[in-house]
Coordinates of N, CA and C and ligand atoms in Angstrom, one line a residue:
V235 N 398.0 224.3 137.6 CA 396.6 224.5 137.8 C 396.0 223.3 138.5
G236 N 396.6 222.1 138.3 CA 396.1 220.9 139.0 C 396.5 220.8 140.4
E237 N 397.4 221.7 140.9 CA 398.0 221.5 142.2 C 396.9 221.4 143.3
R238 N 395.8 222.0 143.1 CA 394.7 221.9 144.1 C 394.4 220.4 144.4
H239 N 394.5 219.6 143.4 CA 394.2 218.2 143.6 C 395.3 217.4 144.2
W240 N 396.6 217.7 143.9 CA 397.6 216.9 144.5 C 398.5 217.5 145.6
L241 N 398.4 218.8 145.8 CA 399.2 219.5 146.8 C 398.9 219.0 148.2
P242 N 397.6 218.9 148.6 CA 397.3 218.4 150.0 C 397.9 217.0 150.2
G243 N 397.9 216.1 149.2 CA 398.5 214.8 149.4 C 400.0 214.9 149.6
L244 N 400.6 215.7 148.8 CA 402.1 215.9 148.8 C 402.5 216.4 150.2
V245 N 401.8 217.4 150.7 CA 402.1 218.0 152.0 C 402.0 217.0 153.1
K246 N 400.9 216.2 153.0 CA 400.6 215.2 154.0 C 401.7 214.1 154.0
R247 N 402.1 213.7 152.8 CA 403.2 212.7 152.6 C 404.5 213.2 153.2
A248 N 404.7 214.5 153.1 CA 406.0 215.1 153.7 C 405.9 215.2 155.2
G249 N 404.7 214.8 155.8 CA 404.6 214.9 157.2 C 404.3 216.3 157.7
L250 N 403.7 217.1 156.8 CA 403.5 218.5 157.2 C 402.0 218.8 157.2
K251 N 401.6 219.9 157.8 CA 400.3 220.4 157.8 C 400.2 221.6 156.9
P252 N 399.0 222.0 156.4 CA 398.9 223.2 155.6 C 399.6 224.4 156.3
Q253 N 399.4 224.5 157.6 CA 399.9 225.7 158.3 C 401.4 225.7 158.4
D254 N 402.1 224.6 158.0 CA 403.5 224.6 158.0 C 404.1 225.3 156.7
I255 N 403.2 225.6 155.8 CA 403.6 226.4 154.6 C 403.7 227.9 155.1
K256 N 404.9 228.4 155.0 CA 405.2 229.8 155.6 C 405.0 230.9 154.6
A257 N 405.1 230.6 153.3 CA 405.0 231.6 152.3 C 404.7 231.0 150.9
I258 N 404.0 231.8 150.1 CA 403.8 231.3 148.7 C 404.6 232.3 147.8
L259 N 405.6 231.8 147.2 CA 406.5 232.7 146.4 C 406.1 232.5 144.9
L260 N 405.7 233.6 144.3 CA 405.3 233.6 142.9 C 406.4 234.1 142.0
T261 N 406.7 233.3 141.0 CA 407.6 233.7 140.0 C 406.9 234.8 139.1
H262 N 405.6 234.6 138.8 CA 404.8 235.5 138.0 C 403.4 235.2 138.1
G263 N 402.5 236.0 137.5 CA 401.1 235.8 137.7 C 400.3 235.2 136.6
H264 N 401.0 234.6 135.6 CA 400.2 233.9 134.6 C 399.3 232.9 135.2
L265 N 398.2 232.6 134.5 CA 397.2 231.8 135.0 C 397.6 230.3 135.4
D266 N 398.6 229.8 134.6 CA 399.1 228.5 134.9 C 399.9 228.4 136.1
H267 N 400.2 229.6 136.7 CA 401.0 229.6 138.0 C 400.1 230.1 139.1
A268 N 399.1 230.8 138.8 CA 398.3 231.5 139.9 C 396.9 231.1 139.9
G269 N 396.5 230.1 139.0 CA 395.1 229.7 138.9 C 394.4 229.3 140.2
N270 N 395.1 228.7 141.1 CA 394.5 228.2 142.3 C 395.1 229.0 143.5
L271 N 395.6 230.2 143.3 CA 396.2 231.0 144.3 C 395.3 231.3 145.5
A272 N 394.1 231.8 145.1 CA 393.1 232.1 146.2 C 392.9 231.0 147.1
W273 N 392.7 229.8 146.5 CA 392.4 228.6 147.3 C 393.7 228.3 148.2
L274 N 394.9 228.3 147.5 CA 396.1 228.0 148.2 C 396.4 228.9 149.4
R275 N 396.1 230.2 149.2 CA 396.3 231.1 150.3 C 395.3 230.9 151.5
E276 N 394.1 230.5 151.2 CA 393.1 230.2 152.2 C 393.5 228.9 152.9
W277 N 393.8 227.9 152.1 CA 394.1 226.6 152.7 C 395.3 226.6 153.6
S278 N 396.4 227.3 153.2 CA 397.6 227.3 153.9 C 397.7 228.5 154.9
Q279 N 396.9 229.5 154.7 CA 397.0 230.7 155.5 C 398.3 231.4 155.4
A280 N 399.0 231.1 154.3 CA 400.3 231.7 154.0 C 400.2 232.9 153.2
P281 N 401.1 233.9 153.4 CA 401.1 235.1 152.6 C 401.6 234.9 151.2
V282 N 401.1 235.7 150.3 CA 401.6 235.6 148.9 C 402.7 236.7 148.7
Y283 N 403.8 236.2 148.3 CA 405.0 237.1 148.0 C 405.1 237.2 146.5
A284 N 405.2 238.4 145.9 CA 405.4 238.6 144.5 C 406.0 239.9 144.2
H285 N 406.4 240.1 143.0 CA 406.9 241.4 142.5 C 405.7 242.3 142.2
P286 N 405.8 243.6 142.6 CA 404.6 244.5 142.5 C 404.1 244.5 141.0
L287 N 405.0 244.3 140.0 CA 404.5 244.4 138.6 C 403.6 243.2 138.2
E288 N 403.5 242.3 139.1 CA 402.6 241.1 138.8 C 401.2 241.3 139.4
A289 N 400.9 242.4 140.1 CA 399.6 242.6 140.8 C 398.5 242.6 139.8
L290 N 398.7 243.3 138.6 CA 397.6 243.3 137.7 C 397.3 242.0 137.1
H291 N 398.3 241.1 136.9 CA 398.0 239.8 136.5 C 397.1 239.0 137.5
L292 N 397.4 239.2 138.7 CA 396.7 238.5 139.8 C 395.3 239.0 139.9
Q293 N 395.1 240.3 139.5 CA 393.7 240.8 139.5 C 393.0 240.4 138.2
G294 N 393.7 239.9 137.3 CA 393.1 239.6 136.0 C 392.9 240.9 135.2
A295 N 393.7 241.9 135.4 CA 393.5 243.2 134.8 C 394.7 243.7 134.0
Y296 N 395.6 242.8 133.7 CA 396.8 243.2 133.0 C 396.4 243.4 131.5
S297 N 396.8 244.5 130.9 CA 396.4 244.7 129.5 C 397.6 244.3 128.6
Y298 N 397.5 243.2 127.9 CA 398.5 242.7 127.0 C 398.5 243.5 125.8
T299 N 399.7 243.6 125.2 CA 399.8 244.3 123.9 C 400.5 243.4 122.9
G300 N 400.4 243.8 121.6 CA 401.0 243.0 120.5 C 400.6 241.6 120.5
T301 N 401.5 240.7 120.2 CA 401.2 239.2 120.0 C 400.7 238.7 121.3
A302 N 401.2 239.2 122.5 CA 400.8 238.7 123.8 C 399.3 238.9 124.1
R303 N 398.6 239.6 123.2 CA 397.2 239.8 123.5 C 396.5 238.4 123.4
I304 N 397.1 237.5 122.6 CA 396.5 236.1 122.5 C 396.6 235.5 123.9
C305 N 397.7 235.7 124.6 CA 397.8 235.2 126.0 C 396.7 235.7 126.8
G306 N 396.4 237.0 126.7 CA 395.3 237.6 127.5 C 394.0 237.0 127.2
L307 N 393.7 236.7 125.9 CA 392.4 236.0 125.5 C 392.3 234.6 126.1
L308 N 393.5 233.9 126.0 CA 393.4 232.5 126.6 C 393.2 232.6 128.1
E309 N 393.9 233.5 128.7 CA 393.7 233.6 130.2 C 392.3 234.0 130.6
G310 N 391.7 234.9 129.8 CA 390.3 235.3 130.0 C 389.4 234.0 130.0
L311 N 389.6 233.2 129.0 CA 388.8 232.0 128.9 C 389.1 231.0 130.1
G312 N 390.4 230.9 130.4 CA 390.8 230.0 131.5 C 390.2 230.5 132.8
R313 N 390.2 231.8 133.0 CA 389.7 232.3 134.3 C 388.2 231.9 134.4
R314 N 387.5 232.0 133.3 CA 386.1 231.7 133.4 C 385.9 230.2 133.7
M315 N 386.7 229.4 133.0 CA 386.5 228.0 133.2 C 386.9 227.5 134.7
L316 N 387.9 228.2 135.2 CA 388.4 227.9 136.6 C 387.7 228.6 137.7
D317 N 386.7 229.5 137.3 CA 386.2 230.4 138.3 C 387.3 231.1 139.1
Y318 N 388.2 231.7 138.4 CA 389.4 232.3 139.0 C 388.9 233.4 140.0
R319 N 389.5 233.5 141.1 CA 389.3 234.6 142.1 C 390.5 235.4 142.2
P320 N 390.4 236.7 141.9 CA 391.5 237.6 142.0 C 392.2 237.6 143.4
V321 N 393.5 237.8 143.4 CA 394.3 237.7 144.7 C 395.1 239.0 144.8
S322 N 395.3 239.5 146.0 CA 396.2 240.6 146.2 C 397.5 240.1 146.7
I323 N 398.6 240.8 146.4 CA 399.9 240.4 147.0 C 399.9 240.8 148.4
D324 N 400.4 239.9 149.3 CA 400.5 240.3 150.7 C 401.8 241.0 151.0
R325 N 402.8 240.5 150.3 CA 404.1 241.1 150.6 C 404.9 241.2 149.3
I326 N 405.2 242.5 148.9 CA 405.9 242.6 147.6 C 407.4 242.5 147.9
F327 N 408.2 242.0 146.9 CA 409.6 241.9 147.1 C 410.3 242.6 145.9
E328 N 411.6 242.8 146.0 CA 412.3 243.5 144.9 C 413.5 242.8 144.6
D329 N 414.0 243.1 143.4 CA 415.2 242.5 142.9 C 416.4 242.5 143.9
G330 N 417.0 241.4 144.1 CA 418.2 241.3 145.0 C 417.8 241.1 146.5
E331 N 416.6 241.2 146.8 CA 416.2 241.0 148.2 C 416.4 239.5 148.6
E332 N 416.8 239.4 149.8 CA 417.0 238.0 150.4 C 415.8 237.6 151.2
L333 N 415.1 236.6 150.8 CA 413.9 236.2 151.5 C 414.3 235.1 152.5
P334 N 413.7 235.1 153.7 CA 414.2 234.3 154.8 C 413.7 232.9 154.7
F335 N 413.7 232.2 153.6 CA 413.2 230.9 153.5 C 414.3 229.9 152.9
W336 N 414.3 228.7 153.3 CA 415.2 227.7 152.8 C 416.6 228.1 152.9
G337 N 417.0 228.7 154.0 CA 418.4 229.1 154.2 C 418.7 230.4 153.4
G338 N 417.7 231.1 152.9 CA 417.9 232.4 152.2 C 417.7 232.2 150.7
L339 N 416.7 232.9 150.2 CA 416.4 232.8 148.8 C 416.5 234.3 148.2
Q340 N 417.4 234.4 147.3 CA 417.5 235.8 146.7 C 416.6 236.0 145.5
V341 N 415.9 237.1 145.5 CA 415.0 237.4 144.4 C 415.8 237.9 143.2
V342 N 415.6 237.3 142.1 CA 416.3 237.7 140.9 C 415.2 238.1 139.8
H343 N 415.1 239.4 139.7 CA 414.1 240.0 138.7 C 414.6 239.6 137.3
L344 N 413.8 238.8 136.6 CA 414.1 238.4 135.2 C 413.0 238.7 134.3
P345 N 412.8 240.0 134.0 CA 411.7 240.5 133.2 C 411.8 240.1 131.7
G346 N 410.6 240.1 131.1 CA 410.6 239.7 129.6 C 409.3 238.9 129.4
H347 N 409.3 237.7 130.1 CA 408.2 236.8 130.0 C 406.9 237.6 130.5
T348 N 407.0 238.1 131.7 CA 406.1 239.2 132.2 C 407.0 240.3 132.8
D349 N 406.4 241.4 133.1 CA 407.2 242.6 133.6 C 407.8 242.3 135.0
G350 N 407.1 241.6 135.8 CA 407.6 241.4 137.2 C 408.1 239.9 137.4
H351 N 408.4 239.2 136.3 CA 408.8 237.8 136.4 C 410.1 237.7 137.2
C352 N 410.2 236.8 138.2 CA 411.3 236.7 139.0 C 411.7 235.2 139.2
G353 N 413.0 235.0 139.4 CA 413.5 233.7 139.8 C 413.9 233.8 141.3
F354 N 414.2 232.7 141.9 CA 414.7 232.7 143.3 C 416.0 231.8 143.3
Y355 N 417.0 232.4 143.9 CA 418.3 231.8 143.9 C 418.8 231.4 145.3
S356 N 419.1 230.2 145.5 CA 419.7 229.7 146.8 C 421.2 229.7 146.6
K357 N 421.8 230.7 147.3 CA 423.3 230.7 147.2 C 423.9 229.5 147.8
K358 N 423.3 229.1 149.0 CA 423.8 228.0 149.7 C 423.8 226.7 148.9
R359 N 422.8 226.5 148.1 CA 422.7 225.3 147.3 C 423.0 225.5 145.8
R360 N 423.4 226.8 145.5 CA 423.7 227.2 144.1 C 422.6 226.7 143.2
L361 N 421.3 226.9 143.6 CA 420.2 226.4 142.9 C 419.3 227.6 142.5
L362 N 419.0 227.6 141.2 CA 418.1 228.7 140.7 C 416.7 228.2 140.3
F363 N 415.7 228.7 140.9 CA 414.3 228.4 140.5 C 414.1 229.5 139.4
S364 N 414.0 229.1 138.1 CA 414.0 230.1 137.1 C 412.7 230.5 136.5
G365 N 411.6 229.9 137.1 CA 410.3 230.3 136.6 C 410.1 230.0 135.1
D366 N 409.5 230.9 134.4 CA 409.3 230.7 132.9 C 410.3 231.4 132.1
L367 N 411.5 231.6 132.6 CA 412.6 232.2 131.8 C 412.8 231.4 130.6
F368 N 412.8 230.0 130.8 CA 412.9 229.1 129.6 C 412.2 227.8 130.0
A369 N 411.9 227.0 129.0 CA 411.3 225.7 129.3 C 412.3 224.7 128.9
S370 N 412.3 223.5 129.6 CA 413.4 222.5 129.4 C 412.8 221.1 129.1
F371 N 412.9 220.7 127.9 CA 412.4 219.4 127.5 C 413.5 218.6 126.8
F372 N 413.3 217.3 126.6 CA 414.3 216.4 126.1 C 414.8 216.9 124.7
Y373 N 413.9 217.5 123.9 CA 414.4 218.0 122.6 C 415.1 219.3 122.7
G374 N 415.3 219.8 123.9 CA 416.1 221.0 124.1 C 415.4 222.1 124.8
A375 N 416.2 223.0 125.4 CA 415.6 224.1 126.1 C 415.2 225.2 125.1
G376 N 414.1 225.9 125.4 CA 413.7 227.0 124.5 C 413.0 228.1 125.3
L377 N 412.9 229.2 124.7 CA 412.1 230.3 125.3 C 410.7 230.0 125.2
P378 N 409.9 230.6 126.1 CA 408.4 230.4 126.0 C 407.9 230.9 124.7
P379 N 406.8 230.3 124.2 CA 406.3 230.7 122.9 C 406.0 232.2 122.9
V380 N 406.2 232.8 121.7 CA 406.1 234.3 121.6 C 404.8 234.9 122.2
I381 N 403.7 234.2 122.0 CA 402.4 234.8 122.5 C 402.4 234.9 124.0
F382 N 403.3 234.2 124.7 CA 403.3 234.3 126.2 C 404.3 235.3 126.8
N383 N 405.0 236.0 125.9 CA 406.0 236.9 126.4 C 405.6 238.4 126.2
S384 N 405.4 239.1 127.4 CA 404.9 240.5 127.3 C 406.0 241.4 126.7
N385 N 407.2 241.2 127.1 CA 408.3 242.1 126.7 C 409.5 241.3 126.2
P386 N 409.4 240.6 125.0 CA 410.4 239.7 124.6 C 411.8 240.3 124.5
H387 N 411.9 241.6 124.2 CA 413.2 242.3 124.0 C 414.0 242.3 125.3
L388 N 413.4 242.0 126.5 CA 414.1 242.0 127.7 C 414.7 240.7 128.1
I389 N 414.3 239.6 127.3 CA 414.6 238.3 127.7 C 416.1 238.0 127.6
P390 N 416.8 238.5 126.5 CA 418.3 238.2 126.5 C 419.0 238.7 127.7
T391 N 418.7 239.9 128.1 CA 419.3 240.5 129.3 C 419.0 239.7 130.6
S392 N 417.8 239.2 130.6 CA 417.5 238.3 131.8 C 418.2 237.0 131.7
L393 N 418.4 236.4 130.5 CA 419.1 235.2 130.4 C 420.6 235.4 130.9
E394 N 421.1 236.5 130.5 CA 422.5 236.8 130.8 C 422.6 237.0 132.4
K395 N 421.6 237.7 132.9 CA 421.6 237.9 134.4 C 421.6 236.6 135.1
A396 N 420.7 235.7 134.7 CA 420.6 234.3 135.3 C 422.0 233.6 135.1
R397 N 422.6 233.7 133.9 CA 423.8 233.0 133.7 C 424.9 233.5 134.6
Q398 N 424.9 234.8 134.9 CA 426.0 235.4 135.7 C 426.0 234.8 137.1
L399 N 424.8 234.3 137.5 CA 424.8 233.7 138.9 C 425.6 232.4 139.0
R400 N 425.9 231.9 137.8 CA 426.6 230.6 137.7 C 426.0 229.5 138.6
P401 N 424.7 229.2 138.4 CA 424.0 228.2 139.2 C 424.6 226.8 138.9
G402 N 424.6 226.0 139.9 CA 425.0 224.6 139.7 C 423.8 223.8 139.2
W403 N 422.6 224.3 139.7 CA 421.4 223.5 139.4 C 420.3 224.6 139.0
V404 N 419.5 224.2 138.1 CA 418.4 225.0 137.7 C 417.1 224.2 137.7
I405 N 416.0 224.8 138.3 CA 414.7 224.2 138.2 C 413.7 225.2 137.5
P406 N 413.4 224.9 136.2 CA 412.4 225.8 135.6 C 411.0 225.3 136.0
N407 N 410.0 226.1 135.6 CA 408.6 225.7 135.9 C 408.1 224.7 134.9
H408 N 408.6 224.7 133.7 CA 408.1 223.7 132.7 C 409.2 222.8 132.2
Y409 N 409.1 221.5 132.5 CA 410.2 220.6 132.2 C 409.7 219.2 132.0
D410 N 410.5 218.3 131.5 CA 410.1 216.9 131.3 C 410.5 216.1 132.6
I411 N 411.7 216.0 132.9 CA 412.2 215.1 134.0 C 412.8 216.0 135.1
F412 N 412.5 215.6 136.4 CA 413.1 216.4 137.5 C 414.6 216.1 137.6
N413 N 415.4 216.9 136.9 CA 416.9 216.7 137.0 C 417.5 218.1 136.9
P414 N 417.7 218.8 138.0 CA 418.2 220.1 138.0 C 419.6 220.3 137.3
S415 N 420.4 219.2 137.3 CA 421.7 219.4 136.6 C 421.5 219.4 135.1
W416 N 420.6 218.5 134.6 CA 420.3 218.5 133.2 C 419.8 219.9 132.7
H417 N 418.9 220.4 133.6 CA 418.3 221.7 133.2 C 419.3 222.8 133.1
R418 N 420.3 222.7 134.1 CA 421.4 223.7 134.1 C 422.2 223.6 132.7
K419 N 422.5 222.3 132.3 CA 423.2 222.1 131.1 C 422.4 222.6 129.9
R420 N 421.1 222.3 129.9 CA 420.3 222.8 128.7 C 420.2 224.3 128.7
F421 N 420.2 224.9 129.9 CA 420.1 226.4 130.1 C 421.4 227.0 129.5
D422 N 422.5 226.4 129.8 CA 423.8 226.8 129.3 C 423.8 226.8 127.7
R423 N 423.3 225.7 127.2 CA 423.3 225.5 125.7 C 422.4 226.6 125.1
L424 N 421.2 226.9 125.8 CA 420.3 227.9 125.3 C 421.0 229.3 125.3
C425 N 421.7 229.6 126.4 CA 422.4 230.8 126.4 C 423.4 231.0 125.3
R426 N 424.2 229.9 125.1 CA 425.2 229.9 124.0 C 424.5 230.2 122.7
K427 N 423.3 229.6 122.5 CA 422.6 229.7 121.2 C 422.1 231.1 121.0
I428 N 421.5 231.7 122.1 CA 420.8 233.0 122.0 C 421.8 234.1 122.2
L429 N 422.7 234.0 123.2 CA 423.5 235.1 123.6 C 424.8 235.2 122.9
D430 N 425.5 234.0 122.7 CA 426.8 234.1 122.2 C 426.9 234.1 120.7
Q431 N 425.8 233.7 120.1 CA 425.8 233.7 118.6 C 425.1 234.9 118.0
R432 N 424.8 235.9 118.9 CA 424.1 237.1 118.4 C 425.1 237.9 117.6
D433 N 424.5 238.6 116.6 CA 425.2 239.6 115.9 C 425.5 240.7 116.9
P434 N 426.8 241.0 117.1 CA 427.2 242.0 118.1 C 426.4 243.3 118.0
G435 N 426.0 243.7 116.8 CA 425.2 244.9 116.7 C 423.8 244.8 117.2
A436 N 423.4 243.5 117.4 CA 422.0 243.3 117.8 C 421.9 243.2 119.4
R437 N 423.0 243.2 120.0 CA 423.0 243.1 121.5 C 422.2 244.2 122.1
P438 N 421.3 243.8 123.1 CA 420.6 244.9 123.7 C 421.5 245.7 124.6
S439 N 421.2 246.9 124.8 CA 422.0 247.8 125.6 C 421.8 247.3 127.1
H440 N 422.7 247.8 128.0 CA 422.6 247.4 129.4 C 421.4 248.1 130.0
Q441 N 420.9 249.1 129.4 CA 419.7 249.8 129.9 C 418.5 249.2 129.1
P442 N 417.9 248.2 129.7 CA 416.8 247.6 128.9 C 415.6 248.6 128.6
R443 N 415.1 248.6 127.4 CA 414.0 249.5 127.1 C 412.8 249.1 127.9
R444 N 412.0 250.0 128.2 CA 410.8 249.7 129.0 C 409.6 250.0 128.1
Ligands
ZN657 ZN1 404.3 232.2 132.3
ZN658 ZN1 404.1 228.9 132.9

């Protein structure tokens, strides 16, 4: 949400202009990721790429159910504080699609946190941008707090899908220190904890419930 204050400086330091930003790739539409999206889109003139199931989040019109209703209440307050402006997706993408950025970025649909939550995988660099699939801090990696997950029963399947990519590096959206190989190790540990120690009877079927 603070990007509005430091992004122009970062872009300038990299020797770039706002117009050099070719696309805005959204992992999902939660307010902490999309709070300044309208500004960013205008400032950079870049199109917003996102999964179609995130459109309602960006409109501020997603109806949360269950425990995640608390997330909806918090976002409602946050939108008012930030004078949030709804944004439309310029270009929708789908699972498995290869986006023509950074030498090719594959869209990896990882639902659970939100319905259209996606990661982006660079095969060339074996690097996964994992969005909010998990958070990585020094005391260990963990799933996002329950109130922030729209469909938590889909998360184990998404963890397994990300693990199957066998990334060498992982960059989550919420972390302590910028060290993609640590995050990969923490992700592996989290997968072992959640996926490998499950009661076999509790494994979700390969057809995730919707
Ligand atoms: Zn989120
Ligand atoms: Zn987040």
